[in-house]
Each structure stands twice: as structure tokens, then as C-alpha cells.
Short mmCIF file of C-alpha atoms in Angstrom, two decimals:
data_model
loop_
_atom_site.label_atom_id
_atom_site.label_comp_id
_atom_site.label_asym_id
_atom_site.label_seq_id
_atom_site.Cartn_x
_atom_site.Cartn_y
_atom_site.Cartn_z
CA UNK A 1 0.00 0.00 0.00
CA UNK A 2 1.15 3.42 -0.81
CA UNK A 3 2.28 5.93 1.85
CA UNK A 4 -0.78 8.22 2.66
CA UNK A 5 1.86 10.67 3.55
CA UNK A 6 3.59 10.62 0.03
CA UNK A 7 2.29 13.15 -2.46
CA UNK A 8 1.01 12.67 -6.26
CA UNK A 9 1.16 14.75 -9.11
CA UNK A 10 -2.81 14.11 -10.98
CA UNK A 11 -2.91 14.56 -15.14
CA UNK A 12 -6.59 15.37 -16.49
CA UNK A 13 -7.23 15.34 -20.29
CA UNK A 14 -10.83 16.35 -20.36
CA UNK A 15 -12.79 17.62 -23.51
CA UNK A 16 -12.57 21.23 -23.98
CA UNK A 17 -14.83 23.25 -21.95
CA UNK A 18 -14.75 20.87 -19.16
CA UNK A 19 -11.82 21.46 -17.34
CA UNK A 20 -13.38 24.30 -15.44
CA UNK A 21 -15.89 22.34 -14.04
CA UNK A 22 -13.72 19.52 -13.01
CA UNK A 23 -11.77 22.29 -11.38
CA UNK A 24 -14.40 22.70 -9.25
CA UNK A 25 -14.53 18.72 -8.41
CA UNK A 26 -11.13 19.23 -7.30
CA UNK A 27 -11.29 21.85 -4.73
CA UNK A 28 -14.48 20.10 -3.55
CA UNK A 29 -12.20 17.24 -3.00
CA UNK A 30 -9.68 19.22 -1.12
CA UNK A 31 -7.02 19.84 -3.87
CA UNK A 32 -6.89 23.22 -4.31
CA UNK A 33 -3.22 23.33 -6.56
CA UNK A 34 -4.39 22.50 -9.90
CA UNK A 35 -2.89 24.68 -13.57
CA UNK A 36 -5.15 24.55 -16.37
CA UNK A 37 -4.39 24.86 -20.01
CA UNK A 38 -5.37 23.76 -23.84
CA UNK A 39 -4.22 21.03 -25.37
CA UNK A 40 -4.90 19.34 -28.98
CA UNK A 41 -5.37 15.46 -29.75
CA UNK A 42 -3.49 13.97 -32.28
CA UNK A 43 -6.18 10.70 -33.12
CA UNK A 44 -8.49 10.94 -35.78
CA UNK A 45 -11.95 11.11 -34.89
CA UNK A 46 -12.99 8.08 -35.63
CA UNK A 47 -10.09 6.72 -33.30
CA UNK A 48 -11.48 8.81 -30.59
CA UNK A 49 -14.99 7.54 -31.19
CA UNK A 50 -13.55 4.31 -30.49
CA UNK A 51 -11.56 5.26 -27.63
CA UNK A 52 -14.84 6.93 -26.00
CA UNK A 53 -12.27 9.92 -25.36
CA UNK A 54 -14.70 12.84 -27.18
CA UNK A 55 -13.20 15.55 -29.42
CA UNK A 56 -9.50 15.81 -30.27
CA UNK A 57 -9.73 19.73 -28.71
CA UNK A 58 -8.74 19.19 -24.73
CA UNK A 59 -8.29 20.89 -21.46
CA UNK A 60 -5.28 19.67 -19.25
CA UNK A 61 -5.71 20.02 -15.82
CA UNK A 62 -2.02 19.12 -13.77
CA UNK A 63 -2.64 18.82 -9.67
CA UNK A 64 -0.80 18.28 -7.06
CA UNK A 65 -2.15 16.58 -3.76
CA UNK A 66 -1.27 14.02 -1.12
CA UNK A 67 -1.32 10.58 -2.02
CA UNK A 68 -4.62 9.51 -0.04
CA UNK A 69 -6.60 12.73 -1.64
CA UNK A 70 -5.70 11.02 -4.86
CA UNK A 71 -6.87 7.83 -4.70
CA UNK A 72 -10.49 9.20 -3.19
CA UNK A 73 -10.73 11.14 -6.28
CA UNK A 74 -10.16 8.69 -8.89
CA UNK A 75 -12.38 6.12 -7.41
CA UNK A 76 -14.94 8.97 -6.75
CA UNK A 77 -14.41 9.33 -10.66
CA UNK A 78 -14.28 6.17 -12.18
CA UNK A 79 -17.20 4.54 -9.55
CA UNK A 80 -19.63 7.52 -9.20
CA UNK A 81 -19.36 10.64 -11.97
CA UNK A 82 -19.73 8.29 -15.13
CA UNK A 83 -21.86 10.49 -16.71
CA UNK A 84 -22.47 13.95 -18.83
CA UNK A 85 -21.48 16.63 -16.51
CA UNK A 86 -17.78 16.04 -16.98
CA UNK A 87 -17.67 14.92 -20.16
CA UNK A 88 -15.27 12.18 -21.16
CA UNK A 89 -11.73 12.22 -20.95
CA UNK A 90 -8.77 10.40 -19.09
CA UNK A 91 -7.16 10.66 -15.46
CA UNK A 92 -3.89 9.29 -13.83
CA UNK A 93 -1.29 9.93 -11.01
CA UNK A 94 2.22 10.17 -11.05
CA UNK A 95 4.28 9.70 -8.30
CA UNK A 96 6.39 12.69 -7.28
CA UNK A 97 9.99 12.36 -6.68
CA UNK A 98 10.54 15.89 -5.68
CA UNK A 99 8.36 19.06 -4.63
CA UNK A 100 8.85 22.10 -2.64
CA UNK A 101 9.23 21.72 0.93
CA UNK A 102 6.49 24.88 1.98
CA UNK A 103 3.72 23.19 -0.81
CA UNK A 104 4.46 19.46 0.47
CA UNK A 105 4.37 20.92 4.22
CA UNK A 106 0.92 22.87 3.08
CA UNK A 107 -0.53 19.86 1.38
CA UNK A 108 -0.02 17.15 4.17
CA UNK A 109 -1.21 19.94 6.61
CA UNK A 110 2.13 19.87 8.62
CA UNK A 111 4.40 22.75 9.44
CA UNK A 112 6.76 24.07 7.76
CA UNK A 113 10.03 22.59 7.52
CA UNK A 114 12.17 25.40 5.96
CA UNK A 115 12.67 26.44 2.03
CA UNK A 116 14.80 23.69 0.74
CA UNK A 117 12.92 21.03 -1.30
CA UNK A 118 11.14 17.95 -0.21
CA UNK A 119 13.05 14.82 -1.80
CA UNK A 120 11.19 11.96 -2.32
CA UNK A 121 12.85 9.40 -4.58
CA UNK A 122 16.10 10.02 -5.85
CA UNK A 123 16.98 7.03 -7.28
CA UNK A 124 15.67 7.57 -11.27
CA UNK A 125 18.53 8.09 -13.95
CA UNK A 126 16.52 11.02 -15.22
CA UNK A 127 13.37 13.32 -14.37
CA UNK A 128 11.15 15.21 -15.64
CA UNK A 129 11.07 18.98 -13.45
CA UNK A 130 7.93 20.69 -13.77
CA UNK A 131 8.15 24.75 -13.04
CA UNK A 132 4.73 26.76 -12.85
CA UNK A 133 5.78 30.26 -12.46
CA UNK A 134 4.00 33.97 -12.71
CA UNK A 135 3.73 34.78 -16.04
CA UNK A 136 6.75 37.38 -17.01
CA UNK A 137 9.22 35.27 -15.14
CA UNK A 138 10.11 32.19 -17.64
CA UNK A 139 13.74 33.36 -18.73
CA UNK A 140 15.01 34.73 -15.23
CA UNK A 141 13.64 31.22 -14.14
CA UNK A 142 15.37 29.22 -17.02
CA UNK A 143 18.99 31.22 -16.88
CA UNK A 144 18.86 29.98 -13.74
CA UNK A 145 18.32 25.99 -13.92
CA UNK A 146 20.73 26.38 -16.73
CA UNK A 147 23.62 27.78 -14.40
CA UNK A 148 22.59 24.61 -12.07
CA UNK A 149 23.20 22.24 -14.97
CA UNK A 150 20.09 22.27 -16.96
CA UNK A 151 19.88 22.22 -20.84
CA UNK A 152 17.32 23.60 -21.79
CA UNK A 153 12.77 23.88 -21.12
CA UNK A 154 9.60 23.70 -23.03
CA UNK A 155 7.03 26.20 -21.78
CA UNK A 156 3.22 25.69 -21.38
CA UNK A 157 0.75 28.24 -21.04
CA UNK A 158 -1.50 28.09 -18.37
CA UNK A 159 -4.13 29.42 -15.93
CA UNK A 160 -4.48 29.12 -12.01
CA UNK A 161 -6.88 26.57 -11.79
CA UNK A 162 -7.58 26.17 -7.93
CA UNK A 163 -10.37 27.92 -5.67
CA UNK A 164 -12.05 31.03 -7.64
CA UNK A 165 -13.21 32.89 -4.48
CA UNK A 166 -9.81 33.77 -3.18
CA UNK A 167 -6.27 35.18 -5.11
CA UNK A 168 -4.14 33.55 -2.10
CA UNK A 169 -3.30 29.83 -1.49
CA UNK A 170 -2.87 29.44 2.26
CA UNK A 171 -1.68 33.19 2.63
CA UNK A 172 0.35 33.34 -0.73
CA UNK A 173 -0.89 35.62 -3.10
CA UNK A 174 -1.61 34.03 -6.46
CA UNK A 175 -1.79 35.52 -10.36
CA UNK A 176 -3.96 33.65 -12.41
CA UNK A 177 -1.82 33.35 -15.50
CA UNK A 178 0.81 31.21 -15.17
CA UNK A 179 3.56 29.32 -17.40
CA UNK A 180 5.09 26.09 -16.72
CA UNK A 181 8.53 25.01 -17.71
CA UNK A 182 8.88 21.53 -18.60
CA UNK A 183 12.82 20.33 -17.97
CA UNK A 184 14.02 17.26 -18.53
CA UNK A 185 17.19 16.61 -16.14
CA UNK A 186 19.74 14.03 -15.36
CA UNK A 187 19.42 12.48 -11.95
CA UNK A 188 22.33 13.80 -10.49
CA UNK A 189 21.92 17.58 -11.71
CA UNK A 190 17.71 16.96 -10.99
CA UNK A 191 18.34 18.61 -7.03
CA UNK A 192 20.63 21.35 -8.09
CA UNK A 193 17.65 22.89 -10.47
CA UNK A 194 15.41 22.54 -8.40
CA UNK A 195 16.98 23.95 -5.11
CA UNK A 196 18.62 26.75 -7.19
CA UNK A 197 15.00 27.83 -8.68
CA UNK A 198 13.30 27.63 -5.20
CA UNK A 199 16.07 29.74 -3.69
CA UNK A 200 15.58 32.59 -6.46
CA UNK A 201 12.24 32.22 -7.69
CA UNK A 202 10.27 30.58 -4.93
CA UNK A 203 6.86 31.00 -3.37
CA UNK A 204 7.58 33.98 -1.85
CA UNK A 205 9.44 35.74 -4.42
CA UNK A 206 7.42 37.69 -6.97
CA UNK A 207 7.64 34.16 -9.50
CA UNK A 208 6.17 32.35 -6.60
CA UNK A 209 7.51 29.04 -8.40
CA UNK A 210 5.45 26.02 -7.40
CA UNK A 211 8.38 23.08 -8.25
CA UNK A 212 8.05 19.07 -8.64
CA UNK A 213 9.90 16.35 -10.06
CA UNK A 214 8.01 12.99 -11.61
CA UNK A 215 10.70 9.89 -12.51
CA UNK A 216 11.15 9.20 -16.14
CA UNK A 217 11.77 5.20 -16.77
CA UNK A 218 12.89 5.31 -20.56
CA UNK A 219 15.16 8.17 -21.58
CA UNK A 220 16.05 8.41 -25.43
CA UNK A 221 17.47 11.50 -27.35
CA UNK A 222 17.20 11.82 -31.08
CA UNK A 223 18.07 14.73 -33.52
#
């Protein structure tokens, strides 16, 4: 059995239109960090008439929440919301191998532990760091995972997706508009980025960087 105290990162391709509402589901659910933004299918339509998956236009949702929060809402989705409200789409978890230390502290309703990074599994040859940011802040952000080592990012529009009601998440001010730098990093440079961006761009800076880490099993680079 998985460690209720461990923490998940939660992937949601939902039809376009939907990812609002399921937003909703979420915070209802007690995960309140979610990002929204659009995404495009590549399947024909007929493929994803098969599939059961809906049109190829999508909304992304990407959440972060303890490991026991998880599970409750996939089985709440797969055994009770099978039906039009939410469209169709797909949902998984991801184990996270690496988060800040003030949003894991926040999410397993602890205290906080100081402004280093939570490390969670640092045994994977390579991982995949995922930065969302304040928009305006991408390349002060990105020179400085490169001077820790990294290569290179792919960045991904998005929106704050979490409670509407309120523009702070437990006390930290939040800006809707956000963009998330995808970084793919060798194991052994994987806590240098991350550390380095959460000492310069963390939550309490104006780029109020939210930062996690996911394993990657199969690693191939091509030209």
C-alpha cells in the first residue's frame, strides 16, 4: 500500500470546456493546486470515437495533492461521476519524486520545515522537473536551472486553476496566469535545479515558483 503521507502529481485530459468544471470537483475534493491549459489530440476522430475519449480539442488540468486525496478522487471518478457533466476524458497519477518543501508541508497539513525542497525518490537516472511560475518570469527562471546544470525547457501556457473565491493559497498571493517550464534533467543535476530555482524564484518571491519532479523510466534522445 502506498504511503498516505507521500504526495502525487494528478494529469486530467478532459474535452474542452470541461476542465473548469472539473476544477471545481477538485477543490471540492480538497485539492486546491491544480494549472489549467489547452491542449490538442493527435487521433483521428474516428479513433477517438472508439476510444470513447470525445473531441480531439482538450483541457489539461495538472494537480498536485497528497497521495490519499488522490486515490479518493479517482475512485470517486471512475465509480460515481460516469456520466455527462464532466464529459469524457482520461485521469492518472504520477508519483512525485521531488516538490517544494512549503507546498508538500501545506498539502499534508504539517508545518513548515524550511525552504529547501522535499526529496522523495532520488533514485531515477533522469526526471522530468515541472516549473509553474507567474507569467513574465520564464527566462530569469530558465537562466537559472541552466547555471545549475540544466539544458534547456519547453514552456506551457497556463491558468491558475484552484479555488475562484480567493487570489491567495494558504496566505500566498496568487496571479492567475501562469507558465510552466517543462525540464528534462539528469538524476544527479535533478536537485541542483530545483533547489537553485526555489532559492531565487520561490513561493515567496514575486515568480512564486510552485516546483516538482516525476521519474522518467525510458530516456532516449534523437536529432
Amino acid at each position: 500500500m502506498a504511503d498516505k503521507k507521500s504526495l502525487k502529481l494528478i494529469i486530467t485530459f478532459a474535452e474542452r470546456g470541461k476542465g473548469k468544471t472539473l476544477a471545481k470537483l477538485y477543490t471540492q475534493q480538497g485539492i486546491f493546486c491544480s494549472y489549467q491549459c489547452m491542449g490538442r489530440g493527435t487521433a483521428s476522430s474516428d479513433l477517438l470515437d472508439v476510444l470513447g475519449i470525445g473531441s480531439a480539442e482538450k483541457d489539461i488540468l495538472i494537480s498536485m495533492t497528497s497521495n490519499d486525496k488522490a486515490d479518493r478522487l479517482l475512485n470517486k471518478l471512475d465509480n460515481e461521476l460516469q456520466d455527462d457533466t464532466y464529459g469524457s476524458g482520461i485521469v492518472f497519477d504520477i508519483s512525485l519524486t521531488g516538490l517544494n518543501s512549503l507546498i508538500a508541508t501545506l498539502m499534508l497539513n504539517g508545518q513548515e520545515r524550511g525552504n529547501g525542497g522535499a526529496d522523495m525518490e532520488a533514485n531515477t537516472d533522469h526526471s522530468l522537473i515541472l516549473v509553474a511560475v507567474n507569467q513574465g518570469h520564464t527566462d530569469d527562471v530558465m537562466d537559472t536551472a541552466r547555471q545549475a546544470g540544466a539544458r534547456g525547457g519547453t514552456v506551457i501556457r497556463a491558468r491558475w486553476a484552484g479555488p475562484e473565491d480567493t487570489s491567495q493559497f494558504y496566505g500566498i498571493s496568487v496571479q492567475s496566469e501562469k507558465e510552466i517550464i517543462a525540464i528534462v534533467a539528469a538524476g544527479e543535476r535533478r536537485n541542483a535545479i530545483m533547489e537553485m530555482i526555489n532559492k531565487k524564484h520561490g513561493l515567496k518571491t514575486e515568480a512564486g515558483a510552485v516546483i516538482c519532479s516525476v521519474g522518467i523510466e525510458h530516456y532516449v534522445k534523437f536529432s
